[in-house]
């Protein structure tokens, strides 16, 4: 994710002007009504910044689409109704930007159904975006362990899992699941993923924190 | 050889097809939304289908080094089913998506009033969104259907160069090219249109504004027909440049009018937006 200042420096004049307008619309929407009321807005009446959300890559460059979409969500203080609509009606790239921003919005655990949906997907970009800080804060232990296992199955690098070391430390049940998975692989004559050993080491009660990748 | 299949229904195909297409030179394709072979009974079925064309299918294609774009619309056949027509009202929110490069497939199936309405409304949606339109010509009563289609296009706000008339053959090619629209030919494994007849059409009408596709779907079809046309063209004396024009530059020029073609295939790298692994047709 690129911060606003860096984005401004990288974008051309037209793109910057487009972003200014889009963020102003989002801020206007945030100021227009209290969150509690906005949650009641009908799904047909999308505020204008939500249309900008879809077009972000075309106006600011595909490489900045995630960052611009994330800025829009934060600027609009997007309520659950908005993030749900943008996720459910979004392309894979739009969904990913929602998932990557959830922890920056004031949603409590109400957006968990979106994370759970992404964790059911086979699109590894969605799986990777789903195991970010929001999942680290809100997924219950069972769902979180399955998310880690899903990463290993779909070859999403576990570096994508936010606060992996924190949550894995002392997790005997996760260690058992990993051991079983390793045994299954070995029985099938297939290699055990390197990442599995990494996570297994982290389940020790006193494991040292592992570096995680910054999105 | 680089190939762009401008009309293929990958949803109905396997990953083996993606691999074979890549090996044959296919580096980009457009998947138009169409009938699924089984009637849909609610708009929600369409929305799940559109989501697949915008999410899962491009992901699948990228794993095989192929750039995937789509065209979205209410198809002519289901435009006749009142349970499905509310899709027209929901289309605007889909037509703003990055990988949507046209409105389609639209056009006539049985030439009913409901089809008249859906065709005119969706040509207007294309004009409103700065998008081209992929217009299917009917399989039955084709020539009359084509004339009626061209009349509706003339009355619309969409210029003819933003329209691709598809599923043409020897009897419809002249009216189609005279209209100023682009001309599309679907090459099938049966008698509807084959690669040798396609070569004859190219010999008679030239290589400009002509597109060739496999239209492969869940029926009897062959996703490698584009390559077979290219080989037949070379065998008949066309140059590599002629082949490149018909099978790459023409579809790029037509769908490029949307301003949304992204021919760099991004690796499905889960941690990042993606790294460019190849430029189309390298
Ligand atoms: Zn078709």
XYZ file of C-alpha atoms and ligand atoms in Angstrom:
498
model
C 0.000 0.000 0.000
C 1.250 3.435 -0.918
C 0.464 6.378 1.363
C -1.314 9.484 0.087
C 1.839 11.623 0.014
C 3.833 9.129 -2.048
C 0.853 8.599 -4.354
C 0.583 12.328 -4.982
C 4.253 12.374 -5.900
C 3.883 9.448 -8.314
C 0.624 10.364 -10.035
C 0.385 12.674 -13.032
C -1.708 15.847 -12.891
C -4.901 14.342 -14.322
C -4.748 11.292 -12.071
C -4.033 13.445 -9.011
C -6.993 15.693 -9.789
C -9.199 12.600 -10.213
C -7.999 11.255 -6.856
C -8.627 14.605 -5.134
C -12.202 14.660 -6.400
C -12.796 11.017 -5.514
C -11.489 11.473 -1.976
C -13.552 14.637 -1.547
C -16.665 12.683 -2.540
C -15.760 9.964 -0.072
C -15.169 12.501 2.715
C -18.463 14.171 1.871
C -20.241 10.842 2.180
C -18.569 10.211 5.545
C -19.759 13.616 6.815
C -23.247 13.371 5.313
C -24.798 10.999 7.799
C -23.898 9.176 10.971
C -22.694 5.610 10.400
C -25.734 4.172 12.149
C -28.063 5.801 9.624
C -25.917 5.049 6.586
C -26.150 1.353 7.273
C -29.819 1.594 6.315
C -29.197 3.027 2.835
C -30.689 0.811 0.144
C -28.278 -1.269 -1.943
C -29.379 0.511 -5.128
C -28.375 3.963 -3.959
C -24.590 3.684 -4.140
C -22.775 6.923 -3.277
C -20.660 8.327 -6.165
C -17.305 7.416 -4.619
C -18.254 3.741 -4.873
C -18.336 4.058 -8.672
C -14.894 5.668 -8.512
C -13.759 2.646 -6.500
C -14.284 0.400 -9.540
C -12.493 2.770 -11.941
C -9.472 3.532 -9.702
C -6.988 1.490 -11.728
C -7.994 3.076 -15.026
C -7.489 6.585 -13.673
C -4.486 6.137 -11.380
C -2.743 3.133 -12.981
C -3.279 -0.542 -12.153
C -0.216 -0.530 -9.889
C -1.909 2.043 -7.625
C -5.411 0.550 -7.674
C -5.101 -1.193 -4.278
C -3.784 1.939 -2.584
C -6.354 4.281 -4.111
C -9.232 1.951 -3.255
C -7.966 1.613 0.290
C -7.696 5.407 0.666
C -11.273 5.791 -0.580
C -12.585 3.287 1.965
C -10.763 4.995 4.821
C -11.742 8.499 3.704
C -15.406 7.473 3.458
C -15.203 5.722 6.845
C -16.957 3.004 4.883
C -19.720 1.357 6.909
C -20.457 -2.361 6.764
C -23.140 -1.834 4.103
C -20.582 -0.222 1.768
C -17.757 -2.698 2.269
C -20.177 -5.593 1.859
C -21.591 -4.156 -1.364
C -18.142 -3.340 -2.765
C -16.933 -6.828 -1.908
C -19.960 -8.743 -3.139
C -20.268 -6.759 -6.369
C -16.518 -6.390 -6.882
C -13.986 -7.933 -9.214
C -11.222 -9.983 -7.610
C -9.046 -6.853 -7.449
C -11.837 -4.806 -5.826
C -12.457 -7.579 -3.306
C -8.792 -7.743 -2.450
C -8.649 -4.021 -1.695
C -11.629 -4.368 0.673
C -9.955 -7.251 2.511
C -6.656 -5.384 2.799
C -8.384 -2.365 4.370
C -10.837 -3.943 6.842
C -8.521 -3.440 9.829
C -8.381 0.307 9.149
C -12.163 0.700 9.357
C -14.271 0.835 12.473
C -16.152 -2.408 11.881
C -15.465 -4.552 14.931
C -15.913 -8.173 13.905
C -18.967 -7.468 11.719
C -17.050 -7.901 8.434
C -15.948 -11.449 9.249
C -18.378 -12.957 6.689
C -16.327 -11.291 3.921
C -13.106 -12.820 5.241
C -14.801 -16.200 5.516
C -16.039 -15.897 1.927
C -12.531 -15.108 0.690
C -11.101 -18.051 2.622
C -13.486 -20.350 0.753
C -12.156 -19.072 -2.602
C -9.541 -20.809 -4.699
C -8.188 -17.515 -6.002
C -4.922 -17.230 -4.073
C -4.941 -13.433 -4.283
C -8.126 -13.413 -2.215
C -6.860 -16.011 0.240
C -3.679 -13.991 0.808
C -5.615 -10.767 1.344
C -7.997 -12.503 3.745
C -5.305 -13.504 6.255
C -4.216 -9.936 6.995
C -4.460 -7.977 10.265
C -8.261 -8.078 10.359
C -8.247 -11.888 10.361
C -5.491 -11.917 12.982
C -7.684 -9.783 15.252
C -11.052 -11.422 14.699
C -10.923 -15.004 13.371
C -11.718 -17.566 16.065
C -9.026 -20.215 16.694
C -10.671 -22.925 14.577
C -11.204 -20.679 11.545
C -7.743 -19.168 11.926
C -6.039 -22.584 11.964
C -7.938 -23.589 8.837
C -6.888 -20.336 7.186
C -3.234 -21.153 7.878
C -3.731 -24.658 6.513
C -5.448 -23.271 3.434
C -2.410 -21.089 2.763
C -0.187 -24.169 2.897
C -2.537 -26.100 0.580
C -2.858 -23.325 -1.989
C 0.800 -22.265 -1.767
C 0.053 -18.813 -0.459
C 3.292 -17.878 1.358
C 2.641 -17.812 5.107
C 4.424 -14.453 5.153
C 0.948 -13.163 4.183
C -0.505 -14.284 7.533
C -0.576 -11.303 9.869
C 0.717 -11.844 13.434
C 1.458 -15.458 12.568
C 4.041 -15.937 15.311
C 1.766 -14.354 17.945
C -1.187 -16.510 17.208
C 0.725 -19.733 16.533
C 2.737 -19.626 19.747
C 1.754 -22.502 22.015
C -1.089 -23.619 19.690
C -0.944 -27.398 20.233
C -3.993 -28.012 18.037
C -2.395 -26.194 15.093
C 0.786 -28.218 15.657
C -1.252 -31.431 15.505
C -2.943 -30.365 12.264
C 0.422 -29.528 10.717
C 1.927 -32.841 11.815
C -1.013 -34.713 10.290
C -0.715 -32.771 7.051
C 3.028 -33.482 6.902
C 2.367 -37.191 7.508
C -0.211 -37.246 4.694
C 2.241 -35.633 2.308
C 5.027 -37.993 3.286
C 2.745 -41.019 2.877
C 1.884 -39.834 -0.631
C 5.561 -39.478 -1.486
C 5.167 -35.741 -1.871
C 7.421 -33.075 -0.350
C 6.375 -31.271 2.831
C 6.111 -27.525 2.109
C 8.916 -25.504 3.637
C 6.354 -23.090 5.046
C 4.798 -25.922 7.041
C 8.034 -26.399 8.963
C 8.218 -22.649 9.506
C 4.754 -22.546 11.076
C 5.334 -25.739 13.041
C 8.413 -24.185 14.629
C 6.310 -21.180 15.621
C 3.825 -23.348 17.530
C 6.404 -24.094 20.223
C 5.376 -22.389 23.477
C 8.447 -20.125 23.462
C 8.990 -19.689 19.705
C 10.730 -16.540 18.561
C 8.692 -14.108 16.417
C 9.107 -14.588 12.665
C 9.318 -11.697 10.229
C 6.049 -11.058 8.368
C 5.669 -9.349 5.072
C 4.334 -5.806 5.078
C 1.501 -5.202 2.613
C 2.630 -16.430 -33.663
C 0.420 -14.453 -31.278
C -3.306 -15.110 -31.215
C -6.193 -13.181 -29.651
C -9.445 -15.191 -29.537
C -12.098 -12.445 -29.527
C -14.989 -14.761 -28.605
C -14.657 -17.901 -26.490
C -16.635 -19.218 -23.492
C -13.869 -20.438 -21.192
C -16.261 -21.047 -18.302
C -17.211 -24.242 -20.173
C -13.630 -25.323 -20.828
C -10.986 -27.154 -18.815
C -7.549 -26.055 -17.755
C -6.169 -28.481 -20.362
C -7.775 -26.229 -22.961
C -6.007 -23.196 -21.497
C -2.704 -25.047 -21.731
C -3.330 -26.190 -25.309
C -4.409 -22.685 -26.316
C -1.250 -21.196 -24.837
C 0.854 -23.792 -26.671
C -0.963 -22.875 -29.913
C -0.082 -19.188 -29.458
C -3.177 -17.782 -27.732
C -2.067 -14.954 -25.437
C -5.340 -13.051 -24.984
C -9.042 -13.743 -25.218
C -12.429 -12.162 -24.688
C -15.165 -14.187 -23.014
C -18.634 -12.867 -23.831
C -21.458 -13.604 -21.419
C -24.039 -15.831 -23.019
C -26.613 -18.536 -22.485
C -25.347 -21.422 -20.360
C -27.154 -24.201 -22.201
C -29.520 -24.402 -19.233
C -32.040 -21.595 -18.651
C -31.450 -19.278 -15.703
C -34.463 -18.404 -13.599
C -33.339 -15.320 -11.705
C -31.047 -12.306 -12.043
C -28.929 -13.636 -9.180
C -27.737 -16.485 -11.427
C -26.485 -13.887 -13.880
C -24.683 -11.970 -11.163
C -22.805 -15.079 -10.009
C -21.901 -15.738 -13.654
C -20.705 -12.152 -14.163
C -18.643 -12.455 -10.964
C -16.981 -15.561 -12.369
C -16.161 -13.735 -15.609
C -14.654 -10.881 -13.573
C -12.792 -12.889 -10.950
C -12.248 -16.614 -11.139
C -11.919 -16.987 -14.900
C -9.239 -14.260 -15.304
C -7.374 -15.929 -12.442
C -7.524 -19.299 -14.180
C -6.398 -17.752 -17.467
C -3.479 -15.930 -15.827
C -2.150 -19.231 -14.481
C -1.695 -20.260 -18.101
C -0.222 -16.966 -19.303
C -3.374 -15.759 -21.060
C -4.941 -12.293 -20.637
C -8.691 -12.607 -19.988
C -11.280 -9.886 -20.638
C -15.038 -10.177 -20.876
C -18.155 -8.655 -22.368
C -21.305 -8.527 -20.227
C -24.962 -8.375 -21.238
C -28.347 -9.999 -21.087
C -28.208 -12.465 -23.987
C -30.909 -12.442 -26.719
C -32.380 -15.823 -25.836
C -32.971 -14.997 -22.162
C -34.089 -11.457 -22.993
C -37.399 -13.187 -23.733
C -37.771 -14.496 -20.172
C -39.369 -11.929 -17.825
C -37.670 -13.622 -14.886
C -34.296 -12.546 -16.338
C -34.945 -9.073 -17.760
C -34.205 -7.234 -14.451
C -30.552 -7.957 -15.347
C -30.783 -4.943 -17.679
C -31.203 -2.633 -14.666
C -28.163 -4.073 -12.893
C -25.798 -3.932 -15.882
C -24.549 -0.365 -15.281
C -22.804 -1.372 -12.071
C -20.962 -4.159 -13.933
C -20.052 -2.186 -17.038
C -17.700 0.036 -15.008
C -15.410 -2.898 -14.167
C -11.812 -2.848 -15.419
C -11.834 -6.016 -17.520
C -15.169 -5.364 -19.264
C -14.197 -4.400 -22.815
C -17.631 -4.447 -24.508
C -21.344 -4.981 -24.028
C -22.244 -8.428 -25.345
C -23.368 -10.818 -26.604
C -26.459 -8.901 -27.597
C -28.523 -9.212 -30.787
C -31.374 -11.336 -32.045
C -32.318 -14.952 -31.465
C -35.983 -15.242 -32.539
C -36.551 -11.548 -33.388
C -39.235 -10.854 -30.793
C -40.336 -7.486 -29.343
C -38.544 -8.378 -26.091
C -35.330 -8.858 -28.086
C -35.900 -5.513 -29.855
C -36.075 -3.834 -26.463
C -33.029 -5.577 -24.979
C -30.909 -4.875 -28.068
C -31.775 -1.164 -28.223
C -31.370 -0.696 -24.455
C -27.977 -2.398 -24.417
C -26.651 -0.497 -27.445
C -27.512 2.633 -25.457
C -25.702 1.247 -22.393
C -22.626 0.700 -24.569
C -22.812 4.284 -25.841
C -23.251 5.589 -22.269
C -20.178 3.708 -21.045
C -17.891 4.381 -24.012
C -17.824 0.662 -24.748
C -18.009 -1.272 -28.040
C -20.740 -3.879 -28.544
C -20.458 -7.528 -29.548
C -23.564 -8.309 -31.568
C -24.459 -11.918 -32.255
C -26.379 -12.568 -35.500
C -29.142 -15.177 -35.319
C -28.519 -18.770 -36.367
C -32.004 -19.069 -37.935
C -33.185 -16.610 -40.605
C -29.684 -15.114 -40.511
C -29.766 -12.663 -43.433
C -33.097 -11.087 -42.448
C -31.879 -11.004 -38.845
C -28.683 -9.254 -39.909
C -30.588 -6.558 -41.846
C -32.844 -5.914 -38.885
C -29.793 -5.807 -36.572
C -28.076 -3.235 -38.794
C -31.225 -1.084 -38.829
C -31.331 -1.043 -35.020
C -27.636 -0.159 -34.864
C -28.179 2.732 -37.315
C -30.933 4.077 -35.066
C -28.731 3.781 -31.971
C -26.204 6.226 -30.537
C -23.368 3.786 -31.077
C -21.191 4.428 -34.164
C -20.784 1.363 -36.455
C -17.039 1.170 -35.812
C -17.936 0.378 -32.171
C -19.912 -2.694 -33.269
C -18.681 -6.203 -34.022
C -21.216 -8.305 -35.926
C -20.483 -11.936 -35.157
C -21.222 -15.430 -36.496
C -21.160 -14.177 -40.099
C -20.824 -16.360 -43.192
C -20.680 -16.065 -47.006
C -24.258 -14.839 -47.273
C -23.981 -12.108 -44.626
C -20.414 -10.824 -44.979
C -21.186 -8.175 -47.606
C -24.087 -6.512 -45.777
C -22.052 -6.590 -42.563
C -18.936 -4.949 -44.012
C -21.032 -2.405 -45.982
C -22.579 -1.287 -42.686
C -19.224 -0.019 -41.391
C -19.232 -2.505 -38.500
C -16.424 -4.977 -37.778
C -17.043 -8.489 -39.071
C -16.615 -11.572 -36.870
C -16.512 -15.203 -37.977
C -16.936 -18.152 -35.637
C -15.171 -21.264 -36.865
C -16.853 -24.500 -35.808
C -15.935 -28.169 -36.158
C -19.098 -28.763 -38.199
C -20.412 -27.102 -41.350
C -21.465 -23.674 -40.002
C -18.102 -22.143 -40.940
C -14.758 -23.876 -41.399
C -11.174 -22.649 -41.770
C -10.929 -23.172 -45.547
C -14.124 -21.232 -46.225
C -12.756 -18.552 -43.892
C -9.632 -18.292 -46.024
C -11.796 -17.817 -49.131
C -13.702 -15.009 -47.426
C -10.417 -13.337 -46.500
C -9.243 -13.690 -50.120
C -12.432 -12.011 -51.350
C -12.881 -9.339 -48.697
C -9.347 -8.617 -47.467
C -8.035 -8.673 -43.909
C -9.275 -5.323 -42.654
C -11.836 -5.116 -39.840
C -12.276 -8.901 -39.901
C -12.015 -11.004 -36.735
C -11.902 -14.770 -36.388
C -12.924 -16.662 -33.251
C -13.515 -20.208 -32.039
C -16.725 -19.352 -30.112
C -15.908 -22.533 -28.175
C -18.367 -23.334 -25.397
C -20.119 -26.346 -23.846
C -21.248 -27.565 -27.273
C -19.338 -29.217 -30.082
C -16.522 -26.751 -30.580
C -12.745 -26.445 -30.736
C -10.764 -23.792 -28.819
C -7.846 -24.177 -31.253
C -9.816 -23.098 -34.338
C -8.127 -19.684 -34.324
C -4.741 -21.353 -34.781
C -6.149 -23.612 -37.494
C -7.337 -20.559 -39.435
C -3.879 -19.003 -39.068
C -2.249 -22.150 -40.450
C -4.773 -22.330 -43.314
C -4.082 -18.672 -44.147
C -0.332 -19.286 -44.341
C -0.873 -22.377 -46.475
C -3.034 -20.330 -48.864
C -0.284 -17.758 -49.336
C -1.166 -15.079 -46.800
C 1.854 -13.518 -45.070
C 2.738 -13.694 -41.362
C 1.747 -10.043 -41.191
C -1.721 -10.788 -42.630
C -2.162 -13.491 -40.004
C -1.029 -11.126 -37.261
C -3.492 -8.501 -38.446
C -6.515 -10.832 -38.413
C -5.637 -12.834 -35.310
C -4.052 -10.158 -33.160
C -4.116 -6.535 -34.323
C -7.766 -6.461 -35.428
C -9.197 -7.730 -32.114
C -6.785 -5.473 -30.209
C -7.974 -2.491 -32.277
C -11.652 -3.337 -31.861
C -11.717 -4.041 -28.117
C -9.002 -1.421 -27.543
C -11.681 1.191 -28.238
C -12.835 0.516 -24.667
C -9.532 1.897 -23.351
C -9.450 -1.075 -20.971
C -7.361 -3.799 -22.656
C -4.492 -4.962 -20.418
C -2.412 -7.323 -22.512
C 0.358 -7.774 -19.951
C -0.425 -11.036 -18.228
C 0.103 -10.787 -14.509
C 1.445 -13.816 -12.695
C -1.033 -14.981 -10.079
C 1.338 -13.915 -7.308
C -0.839 -13.904 -4.204
C 1.242 -11.385 -2.278
C 1.373 -8.604 -4.834
C -0.634 -6.976 -7.537
C 1.386 -9.173 -9.902
C 4.524 -9.190 -11.953
C 4.455 -9.018 -15.688
C 5.699 -12.336 -17.036
C 5.198 -11.681 -20.704
C 3.867 -9.171 -23.115
C 1.098 -10.539 -25.294
C 2.409 -12.450 -28.237
C 6.071 -12.436 -27.360
Zn -20.870 -16.933 -27.999
